[in-house]
């Protein structure tokens, strides 16, 4: 026992004389992370934003493929990997955009909220594909509503939606709805615009899709995982040989041991693929084709947010359910689907506490609603707004164009905000002073 006390006293003595060296070493990671959060928060607050309203032509003959090119243009904002100074000393984060579809009694609106320095990038991408559109800078429509909801007048219901499966599994895209015959052609955005066209006074239905480019240096793991999944489904196997002096010695000893019964085998030091293609049934063929299509396109981290508002005396979640149903048409059993994000349910407690304090259940519901409206109003990118690492769902440009695009001819929503007249330029050769 005396020996143990002696050891403990020695350890205590060492700590007592060296704590001023040990403590900063342990506290430095905490200080570094807190400082990085502060720098990123300051950087995000200093971003200048511009709200754009897009009025679309009454007749659009282009498919969502044109919208896919707009999202591809937005990818130009990607930094392709920030340097050390920008990332850790200035707190810079990758930019994001908010593409918004808004329905109210006044009509159905298309908005885009962009950092001001990327306004020309977005406008140029839109005019390149839809030259007859009109784009105007407007005030934020959410400023028309109280800053905190629900209150005594309005109620709120909403959710952030994420992918059910891994990011490399795609949702159903617009190519599924396309038909060569116009009468049979469908539009994936028709259902939700129809719901928005039937809203009564004081009702609002908001669909926000926030996108931030992810690339080879920061977010391409999902594409590598997708390729590994394709290899698994198709029966391909990758064998990695040992490299370096250790691998060479191992191969020499192995060949020496079996020299009497086996001819020496010196493998290629490079990685080799042994392709053993197996027969794929139609189900597997569809999955492999869909995975290959998604991982071949540009990807964006996304926040898909759906929010419904109405007066307390007439509030009903029916329209929210209808909007969710419009998004469910993009779900597939064998590929991917949307589901509500669980983080809004993170403030939970045991049932016995609710029984003791019945009012707690209603307070928890108010907290959840105010949180989702706050995130909606701020266009908050995730729970930490890019100030801390988070895992986001990733959609390709094709999937984004399916969820958000300007409606084609089959969409007949009566209150869709459209361009009332075509613009024309002056004739060539017109004399000017």
XYZ file of C-alpha atoms in Angstrom:
433
model
C 0.000 0.000 0.000
C 2.842 2.353 0.818
C 4.254 1.711 -2.656
C 0.963 2.788 -4.262
C 0.789 5.936 -2.161
C 4.361 6.685 -3.157
C 3.507 6.332 -6.852
C 0.436 8.567 -6.507
C 2.457 11.178 -4.618
C 5.103 11.136 -7.336
C 2.482 11.601 -10.062
C 0.813 14.405 -8.098
C 4.185 16.083 -7.619
C 4.947 15.920 -11.360
C 1.535 17.353 -12.239
C 1.920 20.080 -9.616
C 5.180 21.256 -11.161
C 4.273 20.820 -14.852
C 0.553 21.696 -15.041
C 1.378 25.033 -16.681
C 2.859 23.059 -19.593
C 0.341 20.203 -19.783
C -2.866 22.257 -19.404
C -2.303 24.521 -22.464
C -1.599 21.446 -24.588
C -4.966 19.940 -23.661
C -6.839 23.238 -23.960
C -5.344 24.244 -27.336
C -7.697 22.051 -29.480
C -10.719 23.502 -27.666
C -9.423 27.055 -28.111
C -8.668 26.411 -31.806
C -12.160 25.057 -32.525
C -13.902 27.885 -30.652
C -11.797 30.451 -32.476
C -12.630 28.838 -35.830
C -16.350 28.903 -34.997
C -16.069 32.591 -34.109
C -14.257 33.451 -37.346
C -16.764 31.528 -39.484
C -19.724 33.081 -37.681
C -18.298 36.553 -38.287
C -17.643 35.741 -41.940
C -21.197 34.441 -42.493
C -22.743 37.514 -40.825
C -20.757 39.823 -43.100
C -22.044 38.221 -46.327
C -24.133 40.675 -48.375
C -27.217 39.066 -49.900
C -29.393 39.957 -52.878
C -32.956 38.747 -53.373
C -34.002 38.231 -56.993
C -37.489 37.548 -58.327
C -37.654 35.647 -61.599
C -40.709 36.096 -63.804
C -40.873 33.273 -66.308
C -42.411 33.339 -69.809
C -45.959 32.057 -70.193
C -44.811 29.337 -72.558
C -41.580 27.473 -71.883
C -40.712 24.830 -74.434
C -37.485 23.765 -72.752
C -37.204 20.792 -70.452
C -35.634 20.959 -66.958
C -32.361 20.197 -68.751
C -32.022 23.974 -69.161
C -32.349 24.444 -65.400
C -29.670 21.817 -64.909
C -27.295 24.087 -66.828
C -28.148 26.964 -64.483
C -27.174 24.873 -61.465
C -24.008 23.857 -63.284
C -23.281 27.563 -63.736
C -23.758 28.152 -59.997
C -21.031 25.568 -59.420
C -18.543 28.183 -60.654
C -18.699 29.719 -57.164
C -16.815 26.709 -55.768
C -13.365 27.579 -54.416
C -11.780 24.237 -55.435
C -10.222 23.975 -52.009
C -9.482 26.999 -49.850
C -5.932 27.698 -48.785
C -4.855 27.583 -45.147
C -5.103 31.342 -44.590
C -8.624 31.615 -46.025
C -9.941 28.589 -44.194
C -8.327 28.803 -40.758
C -7.252 32.425 -40.318
C -10.093 34.235 -42.118
C -12.843 31.679 -41.438
C -14.141 31.561 -45.015
C -16.724 28.929 -45.957
C -18.060 27.737 -49.292
C -20.855 30.015 -50.600
C -24.455 28.918 -50.865
C -27.577 29.996 -52.740
C -31.259 29.711 -51.915
C -33.628 28.793 -54.759
C -37.145 29.452 -53.504
C -40.642 28.597 -54.710
C -43.218 30.626 -52.781
C -46.991 30.360 -52.863
C -49.467 32.806 -51.331
C -52.847 34.292 -52.118
C -51.038 36.699 -54.438
C -49.651 33.989 -56.691
C -46.744 31.590 -57.190
C -43.313 33.218 -57.149
C -39.806 32.140 -58.074
C -37.051 33.707 -55.992
C -33.288 33.274 -55.799
C -31.296 34.565 -52.835
C -27.634 34.891 -53.723
C -24.513 36.489 -52.255
C -24.317 39.882 -53.939
C -20.942 39.160 -55.535
C -22.461 36.202 -57.415
C -25.531 38.054 -58.687
C -24.120 38.474 -62.195
C -23.196 34.779 -62.262
C -26.785 33.716 -61.519
C -28.428 36.245 -63.839
C -26.133 35.330 -66.735
C -26.817 31.623 -66.249
C -30.596 32.221 -66.286
C -30.632 34.543 -69.300
C -28.441 32.104 -71.222
C -31.109 29.401 -70.931
C -34.296 31.507 -70.626
C -33.652 34.772 -72.516
C -37.290 35.894 -72.191
C -37.340 35.873 -68.388
C -37.402 39.023 -66.282
C -35.187 39.272 -63.199
C -35.674 42.032 -60.630
C -34.069 42.755 -57.281
C -36.756 42.819 -54.605
C -37.066 43.064 -50.853
C -37.223 39.894 -48.821
C -40.863 38.771 -48.781
C -40.401 37.245 -45.314
C -40.018 40.776 -43.949
C -43.789 41.047 -44.431
C -44.249 38.486 -41.669
C -43.519 38.778 -37.941
C -39.948 37.908 -36.959
C -41.108 35.241 -34.484
C -43.717 32.642 -35.363
C -45.967 31.053 -34.210
C -47.671 33.852 -32.283
C -51.240 34.682 -31.299
C -52.203 35.276 -34.944
C -50.156 32.872 -37.104
C -49.214 29.228 -36.787
C -46.353 27.404 -38.532
C -45.569 23.873 -39.612
C -42.474 22.733 -41.473
C -39.507 20.414 -41.807
C -36.057 20.067 -43.300
C -35.917 17.067 -45.639
C -32.919 14.775 -46.117
C -32.188 11.672 -48.159
C -33.152 8.308 -46.692
C -30.207 6.378 -48.159
C -26.589 7.202 -48.925
C -25.891 10.275 -51.034
C -24.857 8.281 -54.099
C -28.386 6.887 -54.474
C -30.457 9.269 -56.671
C -34.086 10.265 -56.401
C -36.408 9.995 -59.394
C -35.360 12.693 -61.864
C -37.142 14.629 -64.593
C -36.015 12.168 -67.267
C -38.545 9.712 -65.814
C -41.406 12.146 -66.577
C -40.349 13.015 -70.118
C -42.223 11.641 -73.120
C -41.696 12.284 -76.846
C -45.412 13.041 -77.233
C -46.354 16.382 -75.667
C -49.787 15.189 -74.475
C -48.129 12.456 -72.390
C -45.366 14.674 -71.032
C -45.409 15.359 -67.280
C -43.745 18.015 -65.152
C -42.504 17.171 -61.657
C -43.159 20.705 -60.417
C -46.801 20.806 -61.543
C -48.243 19.256 -58.358
C -46.710 21.701 -55.896
C -47.440 24.783 -58.026
C -51.059 23.658 -58.208
C -51.186 23.449 -54.401
C -49.676 26.932 -54.136
C -52.207 28.329 -56.619
C -55.106 27.323 -54.378
C -53.956 29.054 -51.181
C -56.382 31.435 -49.527
C -55.698 34.810 -47.906
C -52.932 34.788 -45.241
C -51.726 31.328 -46.284
C -48.082 30.822 -47.269
C -46.312 27.750 -48.572
C -42.523 28.018 -48.908
C -40.162 25.598 -50.612
C -36.512 26.539 -50.099
C -33.643 24.558 -51.541
C -30.280 25.828 -50.328
C -27.311 24.595 -52.348
C -23.565 24.754 -51.791
C -21.073 23.240 -54.270
C -19.021 20.288 -53.118
C -15.992 19.148 -55.081
C -13.011 16.875 -55.439
C -10.984 18.380 -52.620
C -13.708 18.475 -49.970
C -16.736 16.386 -50.808
C -16.155 13.788 -53.487
C -16.161 10.843 -51.091
C -19.801 10.231 -52.016
C -18.774 9.671 -55.649
C -16.026 7.233 -54.642
C -18.491 5.375 -52.421
C -20.936 5.278 -55.316
C -18.316 3.744 -57.599
C -17.509 1.140 -54.931
C -21.211 0.296 -54.708
C -21.405 -0.102 -58.496
C -18.381 -2.417 -58.372
C -20.044 -4.432 -55.633
C -23.322 -4.810 -57.519
C -21.602 -5.674 -60.804
C -19.198 -8.156 -59.226
C -15.964 -6.217 -59.686
C -13.303 -6.712 -57.047
C -10.235 -4.605 -56.463
C -7.168 -6.293 -55.046
C -4.536 -4.024 -53.569
C -1.034 -5.439 -53.507
C 1.554 -4.616 -50.867
C 3.870 -1.764 -51.755
C 7.361 -0.659 -50.698
C 10.280 -2.656 -49.330
C 8.007 -4.561 -46.965
C 5.897 -5.810 -49.849
C 8.980 -6.792 -51.880
C 10.472 -8.779 -48.976
C 7.123 -10.457 -48.328
C 6.823 -11.529 -51.993
C 10.452 -12.823 -52.005
C 9.938 -14.917 -48.842
C 6.618 -16.245 -50.140
C 8.155 -17.361 -53.438
C 11.152 -18.906 -51.624
C 8.885 -20.945 -49.352
C 6.868 -22.409 -52.239
C 9.711 -22.602 -54.801
C 9.775 -26.405 -54.730
C 6.097 -26.798 -55.658
C 5.100 -23.533 -57.356
C 6.571 -21.305 -60.026
C 7.545 -17.876 -58.556
C 4.824 -15.239 -58.861
C 5.871 -11.597 -58.872
C 2.745 -9.404 -58.793
C 2.570 -6.000 -60.394
C 3.242 -3.394 -57.690
C 0.369 -1.292 -59.038
C -3.207 -1.869 -57.929
C -4.899 -4.416 -60.165
C -8.553 -4.996 -60.786
C -9.959 -8.478 -61.174
C -13.230 -7.974 -62.972
C -15.651 -10.828 -62.477
C -18.821 -9.529 -64.038
C -21.904 -11.326 -62.883
C -25.316 -11.476 -64.491
C -27.439 -8.503 -63.402
C -31.208 -8.799 -63.184
C -33.332 -5.845 -64.390
C -33.588 -4.438 -60.849
C -29.802 -4.382 -60.414
C -29.300 -2.973 -63.897
C -31.568 -0.014 -63.088
C -29.742 0.661 -59.815
C -26.282 0.487 -61.391
C -27.354 2.768 -64.241
C -28.924 5.304 -61.852
C -25.875 5.335 -59.560
C -23.538 5.772 -62.503
C -25.610 8.681 -63.821
C -25.587 10.531 -60.482
C -21.903 10.189 -59.619
C -20.943 11.406 -63.107
C -22.533 14.836 -62.469
C -21.636 17.830 -60.336
C -22.854 17.604 -56.757
C -24.205 20.134 -54.247
C -24.726 19.892 -50.514
C -28.354 20.820 -50.001
C -30.930 21.868 -47.431
C -34.490 21.198 -48.618
C -36.891 23.129 -46.391
C -40.683 23.106 -46.598
C -42.690 25.536 -44.431
C -46.422 26.270 -44.228
C -48.007 29.300 -42.497
C -51.614 30.283 -41.826
C -53.769 32.072 -39.284
C -54.405 30.279 -36.012
C -58.193 30.209 -36.481
C -57.993 28.523 -39.910
C -54.726 26.576 -39.703
C -54.762 23.106 -41.241
C -51.778 20.925 -42.231
C -53.637 19.678 -45.330
C -51.719 21.919 -47.724
C -48.416 20.944 -46.135
C -49.351 17.299 -46.617
C -50.251 18.015 -50.241
C -46.845 19.637 -50.787
C -45.120 16.652 -49.178
C -47.117 14.429 -51.511
C -45.788 16.423 -54.465
C -42.240 15.681 -53.305
C -43.061 12.021 -52.677
C -43.510 11.540 -56.420
C -39.704 11.751 -56.589
C -39.242 8.874 -54.122
C -38.372 5.360 -55.243
C -38.198 2.148 -53.237
C -35.037 0.839 -54.903
C -33.127 4.136 -55.005
C -33.656 7.143 -52.720
C -36.342 9.215 -51.041
C -36.861 12.258 -48.812
C -37.636 12.147 -45.099
C -37.836 14.801 -42.328
C -34.534 15.655 -40.666
C -34.430 14.368 -37.070
C -32.518 17.329 -35.598
C -35.746 19.247 -34.930
C -36.699 16.452 -32.541
C -33.396 16.652 -30.671
C -34.932 18.396 -27.644
C -36.711 15.386 -26.130
C -37.316 13.993 -22.677
C -38.923 10.931 -21.138
C -42.689 10.441 -21.141
C -42.849 10.563 -17.347
C -41.682 14.184 -17.400
C -44.495 15.079 -19.795
C -47.017 13.392 -17.485
C -45.768 15.422 -14.528
C -45.697 18.658 -16.511
C -48.456 18.434 -19.190
C -47.667 21.913 -20.464
C -44.188 20.742 -21.498
C -45.553 19.004 -24.596
C -47.060 22.216 -25.984
C -43.929 24.207 -25.114
C -41.785 21.676 -26.948
C -44.013 21.974 -30.027
C -43.804 25.781 -29.971
C -40.028 25.565 -29.667
C -39.814 23.227 -32.657
C -42.028 25.480 -34.814
C -40.153 28.645 -33.908
C -36.876 26.928 -34.656
C -37.902 25.865 -38.166
C -39.284 29.340 -38.954
C -36.088 30.958 -37.648
C -33.996 28.715 -39.893
C -36.316 29.505 -42.805
C -36.110 33.259 -42.263
C -32.316 33.211 -41.962
C -31.889 30.739 -44.856
C -29.791 28.849 -42.370
C -27.583 26.217 -43.972
C -27.935 23.336 -41.561
C -28.045 23.382 -37.801
C -24.765 25.331 -37.443
C -24.984 27.477 -40.590
C -21.618 26.307 -41.951
C -19.761 27.344 -38.783
C -19.173 23.730 -37.690
C -18.784 20.467 -39.609
C -22.064 18.778 -40.552
C -23.144 15.968 -42.793
C -25.508 17.112 -45.550
C -27.524 15.393 -48.229
C -26.021 15.737 -51.708
C -27.978 16.121 -54.945
C -26.629 16.243 -58.474
C -27.491 19.011 -60.917
C -30.040 16.697 -62.545
C -31.802 16.066 -59.234
C -31.796 19.761 -58.346
C -33.357 20.599 -61.716
C -36.079 18.059 -60.955
C -36.994 19.655 -57.618
C -36.696 23.278 -58.776
C -37.174 24.461 -62.346
C -39.292 26.868 -64.301
C -42.516 25.148 -65.395
C -42.979 23.891 -68.921
C -46.123 24.082 -71.073
C -48.020 21.250 -69.308
C -48.092 23.282 -66.057
C -51.298 25.317 -65.949
C -51.141 26.795 -62.421
C -53.507 29.791 -62.702
C -51.587 32.152 -60.384
C -48.093 31.552 -61.697
C -46.164 34.830 -61.961
C -45.204 35.162 -65.623
C -43.902 37.782 -68.018
C -46.849 39.764 -69.377
C -45.194 40.952 -72.596
C -42.160 40.078 -74.664
C -39.247 42.447 -74.804
C -37.691 43.500 -78.074
C -34.410 45.192 -78.849
C -33.914 48.091 -81.279
C -33.401 47.235 -84.933
C -29.856 46.818 -86.195
C -28.306 49.936 -87.699
C -30.564 52.373 -85.823
C -28.791 55.763 -85.881
C -27.976 57.244 -82.491
C -26.397 60.547 -81.524
